[in-house]
Amino acid sequence: MIEMSELKPRLPIQDDDSVDDESDLIQEDGVTERSKFGRRRRRGKKRRLTLAVLPTLLTLGNGVCGLAAIAIAVSTESLDWTPESKLFAAGLLIFGGMLFDALDGSAARLTGQASRFGAELDSLCDAVTFGVAPAVIVWRISDVLLQRLTWGIGVLFALCVLIRLARFNVETPEDDDHEGFEGLPSPAAAGTIAAFAIAIPDLADFSVGEAYPEWIHSMAGLALDASHYVIPTLALVLAFLMVSRYEYPHVFAQLVRGRRAPHQIGQALFAVVGLFLLHWVALPVVFCYFAFMSPIRSLLQRNSKPATSTSSVEGG
């Protein structure tokens, strides 16, 4: 919700009576009176404990989206929807949480209401929306694998989100420019799982729709069958990437600050065209591209360095 420069150690809270005894009392002609300075200090403490209304509401909106996604995903006969519709709605709610999470920090900085309370609340809401809700989707999306296995994968994903959030809070320096992250951000990992949940109804439509040729029916049917295995496996990989040290760009910050490289504009155009042609099916492609391009690029660069150094030695 806020820039991590606001995450400073909490100072010990002193008792009001001790403060009054030492700094708020003055002696005049044998009469003890309270100083105006002491009253100002007490009013200042109350101001520090008040809530920033707009950023807090946005952060709580993130938490509400996560709780609603969980409730819809686990609902049974109480909600007369198809399983695909429930997963679709849960995925959309996770995306709603991502939107709230992107806006609350900007609102706190623009209004000058950043606080440690906001940072703590933001992490708690992120744990629900980006940790527990995607884990529930993993549990509900596959009925082919052993239930014990899917439960274990979901729990591992949620635990890695908690580790990711705690590590970010502790390791991010006060002067960080927020241009990038170490490890896959938890909203992006949750968004990848949610993107597959959102794409499933479109895949089902491609597999039986009369407007599509037979080869699209076959490919969509294969994708639906493979999703029962691919999504839990993907959750395992995403869990590892969250606790890894691969570098990821802060896409939202770069867009807001207007820093766009030419290749980023081209990627955005491809995403828009893909969304127009493939509908919701384009979302998993976009999120998988973001999740896997950084580690793939890092591995390729790591493998190319020994070859470069060897060629330079031979040339010398």
Short mmCIF file of C-alpha atoms in Angstrom, two decimals:
data_model
loop_
_atom_site.label_atom_id
_atom_site.label_comp_id
_atom_site.label_asym_id
_atom_site.label_seq_id
_atom_site.Cartn_x
_atom_site.Cartn_y
_atom_site.Cartn_z
CA MET A 1 0.00 0.00 0.00
CA ILE A 2 2.85 2.37 0.63
CA GLU A 3 6.41 2.79 -0.36
CA MET A 4 8.65 0.76 1.85
CA SER A 5 10.52 3.87 3.00
CA GLU A 6 7.66 4.25 5.45
CA LEU A 7 8.36 0.88 7.05
CA LYS A 8 10.40 2.07 9.99
CA PRO A 9 10.70 0.27 13.36
CA ARG A 10 7.84 1.02 15.67
CA LEU A 11 8.92 3.25 18.56
CA PRO A 12 7.96 2.13 22.08
CA ILE A 13 4.79 3.83 23.23
CA GLN A 14 5.24 5.67 26.50
CA ASP A 15 2.60 5.86 29.17
CA ASP A 16 0.67 9.13 29.12
CA ASP A 17 1.07 9.67 32.87
CA SER A 18 4.85 9.38 32.71
CA VAL A 19 4.98 11.89 29.88
CA ASP A 20 2.82 14.32 31.82
CA ASP A 21 4.93 13.98 34.98
CA GLU A 22 8.22 14.72 33.24
CA SER A 23 7.43 17.13 30.41
CA ASP A 24 3.87 18.41 30.70
CA LEU A 25 4.06 19.98 34.19
CA ILE A 26 5.55 23.40 35.05
CA GLN A 27 5.88 25.19 38.36
CA GLU A 28 4.74 28.77 38.80
CA ASP A 29 4.53 30.26 42.31
CA GLY A 30 4.21 26.83 43.83
CA VAL A 31 1.30 25.89 41.56
CA THR A 32 1.69 23.00 39.16
CA GLU A 33 0.20 23.52 35.71
CA ARG A 34 0.16 21.57 32.46
CA SER A 35 2.11 23.10 29.61
CA LYS A 36 0.59 23.80 26.19
CA PHE A 37 3.49 21.88 24.67
CA GLY A 38 2.42 18.76 26.54
CA ARG A 39 -1.15 19.09 25.29
CA ARG A 40 0.10 19.48 21.75
CA ARG A 41 2.16 16.33 22.11
CA ARG A 42 -0.86 14.36 23.29
CA ARG A 43 -2.96 15.64 20.38
CA GLY A 44 -0.12 14.70 18.03
CA LYS A 45 -0.19 11.14 19.31
CA LYS A 46 -3.90 10.91 18.59
CA ARG A 47 -3.35 12.15 15.04
CA ARG A 48 -0.74 9.47 14.42
CA LEU A 49 -3.23 6.80 15.45
CA THR A 50 -6.00 7.97 13.11
CA LEU A 51 -6.65 6.08 9.87
CA ALA A 52 -6.04 7.36 6.36
CA VAL A 53 -9.57 6.91 5.02
CA LEU A 54 -9.08 6.56 1.26
CA PRO A 55 -5.94 4.35 1.27
CA THR A 56 -7.40 2.18 4.04
CA LEU A 57 -10.68 1.71 2.17
CA LEU A 58 -8.78 0.72 -0.97
CA THR A 59 -6.68 -1.78 0.98
CA LEU A 60 -9.76 -3.24 2.63
CA GLY A 61 -11.32 -3.51 -0.84
CA ASN A 62 -8.40 -5.77 -1.73
CA GLY A 63 -9.17 -7.96 1.29
CA VAL A 64 -12.89 -8.05 0.50
CA CYS A 65 -12.14 -9.23 -3.04
CA GLY A 66 -9.98 -12.03 -1.68
CA LEU A 67 -12.58 -13.17 0.83
CA ALA A 68 -15.34 -13.04 -1.80
CA ALA A 69 -13.19 -15.10 -4.19
CA ILE A 70 -12.71 -17.75 -1.51
CA ALA A 71 -16.41 -17.79 -0.63
CA ILE A 72 -17.49 -18.23 -4.26
CA ALA A 73 -14.86 -20.86 -5.04
CA VAL A 74 -15.83 -23.10 -2.10
CA SER A 75 -19.59 -22.60 -2.40
CA THR A 76 -21.58 -25.70 -3.29
CA GLU A 77 -25.38 -25.91 -3.59
CA SER A 78 -25.83 -22.52 -1.95
CA LEU A 79 -24.76 -20.85 -5.21
CA ASP A 80 -26.50 -22.23 -8.27
CA TRP A 81 -23.62 -21.69 -10.71
CA THR A 82 -21.57 -24.10 -12.76
CA PRO A 83 -18.08 -24.89 -11.39
CA GLU A 84 -16.56 -23.01 -14.34
CA SER A 85 -18.62 -19.92 -13.56
CA LYS A 86 -17.55 -20.01 -9.91
CA LEU A 87 -13.88 -20.22 -10.84
CA PHE A 88 -14.36 -17.44 -13.41
CA ALA A 89 -15.89 -15.16 -10.77
CA ALA A 90 -13.16 -16.03 -8.24
CA GLY A 91 -10.49 -15.19 -10.80
CA LEU A 92 -12.13 -11.86 -11.61
CA LEU A 93 -12.25 -11.00 -7.90
CA ILE A 94 -8.52 -11.69 -7.59
CA PHE A 95 -7.98 -9.27 -10.46
CA GLY A 96 -10.15 -6.78 -8.59
CA GLY A 97 -7.87 -7.23 -5.59
CA MET A 98 -4.87 -6.54 -7.81
CA LEU A 99 -6.49 -3.29 -8.93
CA PHE A 100 -7.13 -2.18 -5.34
CA ASP A 101 -3.58 -3.17 -4.39
CA ALA A 102 -2.18 -1.05 -7.21
CA LEU A 103 -4.28 1.99 -6.29
CA ASP A 104 -3.94 2.12 -2.51
CA GLY A 105 -0.22 2.89 -2.49
CA SER A 106 -0.65 5.66 -5.05
CA ALA A 107 -3.53 7.11 -3.04
CA ALA A 108 -1.44 7.07 0.14
CA ARG A 109 1.46 8.86 -1.50
CA LEU A 110 -0.71 11.43 -3.31
CA THR A 111 -2.60 12.32 -0.13
CA GLY A 112 0.50 12.20 2.09
CA GLN A 113 -1.14 9.57 4.30
CA ALA A 114 1.42 6.77 4.09
CA SER A 115 1.89 4.98 7.42
CA ARG A 116 3.20 1.81 8.95
CA PHE A 117 -0.37 0.81 9.80
CA GLY A 118 -1.20 0.93 6.08
CA ALA A 119 1.80 -1.22 5.23
CA GLU A 120 0.87 -3.88 7.77
CA LEU A 121 -2.77 -3.90 6.66
CA ASP A 122 -1.68 -4.14 3.03
CA SER A 123 0.44 -7.23 3.72
CA LEU A 124 -2.40 -8.94 5.59
CA CYS A 125 -4.88 -8.30 2.76
CA ASP A 126 -2.31 -9.46 0.19
CA ALA A 127 -1.91 -12.72 2.12
CA VAL A 128 -5.65 -13.37 1.78
CA THR A 129 -6.18 -12.27 -1.83
CA PHE A 130 -2.88 -13.43 -3.37
CA GLY A 131 -2.13 -16.37 -1.08
CA VAL A 132 -5.25 -18.11 0.17
CA ALA A 133 -7.65 -17.35 -2.71
CA PRO A 134 -5.36 -18.79 -5.47
CA ALA A 135 -4.69 -21.83 -3.27
CA VAL A 136 -8.45 -22.45 -3.05
CA ILE A 137 -8.70 -22.16 -6.85
CA VAL A 138 -5.96 -24.79 -7.19
CA TRP A 139 -7.91 -27.07 -4.85
CA ARG A 140 -11.14 -26.64 -6.79
CA ILE A 141 -9.85 -26.55 -10.35
CA SER A 142 -8.49 -30.10 -10.57
CA ASP A 143 -10.51 -33.25 -9.87
CA VAL A 144 -8.07 -35.62 -11.55
CA LEU A 145 -5.08 -35.53 -9.20
CA LEU A 146 -5.17 -36.91 -5.69
CA GLN A 147 -6.87 -34.52 -3.31
CA ARG A 148 -3.97 -34.83 -0.89
CA LEU A 149 -1.59 -33.69 -3.63
CA THR A 150 -3.64 -30.65 -4.69
CA TRP A 151 -4.11 -29.63 -1.06
CA GLY A 152 -0.37 -29.84 -0.49
CA ILE A 153 0.34 -27.74 -3.59
CA GLY A 154 -2.17 -25.09 -2.52
CA VAL A 155 -0.72 -24.91 0.99
CA LEU A 156 2.81 -24.61 -0.39
CA PHE A 157 1.73 -21.79 -2.70
CA ALA A 158 0.10 -19.88 0.18
CA LEU A 159 3.15 -20.36 2.42
CA CYS A 160 5.48 -19.06 -0.30
CA VAL A 161 3.27 -15.97 -0.62
CA LEU A 162 3.69 -15.36 3.11
CA ILE A 163 7.46 -15.77 2.84
CA ARG A 164 7.52 -13.48 -0.19
CA LEU A 165 5.60 -10.72 1.59
CA ALA A 166 7.66 -10.98 4.78
CA ARG A 167 10.94 -10.94 2.86
CA PHE A 168 9.87 -7.91 0.86
CA ASN A 169 8.94 -6.00 4.01
CA VAL A 170 12.24 -6.80 5.72
CA GLU A 171 14.72 -6.55 2.84
CA THR A 172 13.43 -3.53 0.93
CA PRO A 173 15.61 -0.51 1.86
CA GLU A 174 14.15 2.85 2.77
CA ASP A 175 15.54 4.56 -0.36
CA ASP A 176 14.32 1.87 -2.77
CA ASP A 177 13.11 3.30 -6.10
CA HIS A 178 10.55 0.48 -6.61
CA GLU A 179 11.60 -0.08 -10.21
CA GLY A 180 11.85 -3.84 -9.74
CA PHE A 181 11.55 -6.82 -7.42
CA GLU A 182 13.64 -9.78 -6.36
CA GLY A 183 11.42 -12.76 -6.88
CA LEU A 184 8.07 -12.95 -8.63
CA PRO A 185 5.61 -10.53 -6.95
CA SER A 186 2.72 -12.28 -5.23
CA PRO A 187 0.03 -10.35 -7.21
CA ALA A 188 1.57 -11.57 -10.46
CA ALA A 189 1.71 -15.17 -9.22
CA ALA A 190 -1.91 -15.01 -8.06
CA GLY A 191 -2.91 -13.30 -11.30
CA THR A 192 -1.41 -16.17 -13.30
CA ILE A 193 -3.55 -18.72 -11.46
CA ALA A 194 -6.60 -16.45 -11.73
CA ALA A 195 -5.99 -15.96 -15.47
CA PHE A 196 -6.29 -19.71 -16.07
CA ALA A 197 -9.49 -19.83 -14.02
CA ILE A 198 -10.91 -16.96 -16.08
CA ALA A 199 -9.92 -18.60 -19.38
CA ILE A 200 -11.60 -21.96 -18.69
CA PRO A 201 -15.16 -20.90 -19.77
CA ASP A 202 -13.78 -19.55 -23.06
CA LEU A 203 -11.88 -22.80 -23.64
CA ALA A 204 -15.08 -24.73 -23.03
CA ASP A 205 -16.84 -22.52 -25.56
CA PHE A 206 -14.04 -23.05 -28.13
CA SER A 207 -14.29 -26.82 -27.67
CA VAL A 208 -18.01 -27.05 -28.56
CA GLY A 209 -18.84 -23.81 -30.37
CA GLU A 210 -20.33 -24.31 -33.84
CA ALA A 211 -18.64 -21.15 -35.13
CA TYR A 212 -15.16 -22.67 -34.75
CA PRO A 213 -13.47 -25.25 -37.00
CA GLU A 214 -12.73 -28.78 -35.87
CA TRP A 215 -9.04 -28.19 -35.16
CA ILE A 216 -9.95 -25.45 -32.67
CA HIS A 217 -12.38 -27.87 -31.01
CA SER A 218 -9.60 -30.42 -30.66
CA MET A 219 -7.04 -27.97 -29.32
CA ALA A 220 -9.47 -26.48 -26.82
CA GLY A 221 -10.50 -29.92 -25.61
CA LEU A 222 -6.88 -30.93 -25.12
CA ALA A 223 -6.21 -27.69 -23.24
CA LEU A 224 -9.17 -28.34 -20.94
CA ASP A 225 -7.98 -31.87 -20.19
CA ALA A 226 -4.41 -30.70 -19.63
CA SER A 227 -5.50 -27.87 -17.30
CA HIS A 228 -6.17 -30.38 -14.52
CA TYR A 229 -2.46 -31.19 -14.52
CA VAL A 230 -0.94 -27.95 -15.78
CA ILE A 231 -2.46 -25.55 -13.22
CA PRO A 232 -1.30 -27.44 -10.09
CA THR A 233 2.15 -27.87 -11.65
CA LEU A 234 2.18 -24.19 -12.54
CA ALA A 235 1.32 -23.30 -8.94
CA LEU A 236 4.41 -25.21 -7.78
CA VAL A 237 6.65 -23.35 -10.23
CA LEU A 238 5.15 -19.98 -9.30
CA ALA A 239 5.70 -20.74 -5.62
CA PHE A 240 9.39 -21.33 -6.33
CA LEU A 241 9.69 -18.16 -8.42
CA MET A 242 8.20 -16.06 -5.61
CA VAL A 243 10.96 -17.06 -3.18
CA SER A 244 13.68 -16.95 -5.83
CA ARG A 245 16.13 -14.10 -6.52
CA TYR A 246 15.23 -13.49 -10.16
CA GLU A 247 14.75 -9.83 -11.06
CA TYR A 248 11.29 -8.68 -12.16
CA PRO A 249 10.28 -5.19 -13.33
CA HIS A 250 7.64 -3.14 -11.54
CA VAL A 251 5.28 -2.83 -14.51
CA PHE A 252 2.65 -0.66 -12.81
CA ALA A 253 5.21 1.84 -11.49
CA GLN A 254 6.83 2.12 -14.91
CA LEU A 255 3.49 2.71 -16.60
CA VAL A 256 2.42 5.33 -14.06
CA ARG A 257 5.73 7.18 -14.26
CA GLY A 258 5.66 7.14 -18.03
CA ARG A 259 8.85 5.11 -18.48
CA ARG A 260 8.10 2.90 -21.46
CA ALA A 261 10.74 1.30 -23.63
CA PRO A 262 9.92 0.69 -27.31
CA HIS A 263 9.86 -3.09 -26.82
CA GLN A 264 7.38 -2.66 -23.98
CA ILE A 265 5.00 -0.77 -26.29
CA GLY A 266 5.29 -3.59 -28.80
CA GLN A 267 4.56 -6.17 -26.10
CA ALA A 268 1.50 -4.17 -25.01
CA LEU A 269 0.22 -4.09 -28.60
CA PHE A 270 0.64 -7.85 -28.93
CA ALA A 271 -1.28 -8.31 -25.67
CA VAL A 272 -4.14 -6.11 -26.89
CA VAL A 273 -4.37 -7.92 -30.24
CA GLY A 274 -4.19 -11.30 -28.49
CA LEU A 275 -6.98 -10.29 -26.12
CA PHE A 276 -9.10 -9.22 -29.08
CA LEU A 277 -8.55 -12.49 -30.95
CA LEU A 278 -8.42 -15.01 -28.10
CA HIS A 279 -10.64 -13.24 -25.56
CA TRP A 280 -9.86 -14.39 -22.00
CA VAL A 281 -7.52 -17.13 -23.26
CA ALA A 282 -4.91 -14.41 -23.90
CA LEU A 283 -4.63 -13.65 -20.17
CA PRO A 284 -2.72 -16.85 -19.23
CA VAL A 285 -0.32 -16.23 -22.10
CA VAL A 286 0.41 -12.67 -20.93
CA PHE A 287 0.90 -13.63 -17.30
CA CYS A 288 3.04 -16.67 -18.11
CA TYR A 289 5.19 -14.45 -20.31
CA PHE A 290 5.78 -12.07 -17.39
CA ALA A 291 6.40 -14.89 -14.91
CA PHE A 292 8.85 -16.88 -17.01
CA MET A 293 10.68 -14.39 -19.22
CA SER A 294 12.86 -13.00 -16.43
CA PRO A 295 14.20 -16.38 -15.23
CA ILE A 296 14.62 -17.60 -18.83
CA ARG A 297 16.53 -14.44 -19.75
CA SER A 298 18.65 -14.74 -16.62
CA LEU A 299 19.51 -18.38 -17.33
CA LEU A 300 20.40 -17.60 -20.95
CA GLN A 301 22.68 -14.77 -19.89
CA ARG A 302 24.31 -16.98 -17.28
CA ASN A 303 25.00 -19.69 -19.85
CA SER A 304 26.34 -17.22 -22.40
CA LYS A 305 28.92 -15.60 -20.08
CA PRO A 306 31.39 -18.55 -19.97
CA ALA A 307 31.32 -18.81 -23.76
CA THR A 308 31.99 -15.08 -24.11
CA SER A 309 34.88 -15.11 -21.65
CA THR A 310 36.42 -18.18 -23.33
CA SER A 311 36.26 -16.61 -26.77
CA SER A 312 37.89 -13.42 -25.47
CA VAL A 313 40.77 -15.44 -23.96
CA GLU A 314 41.29 -17.35 -27.19
CA GLY A 315 41.21 -14.15 -29.20
CA GLY A 316 43.84 -12.60 -26.89
#
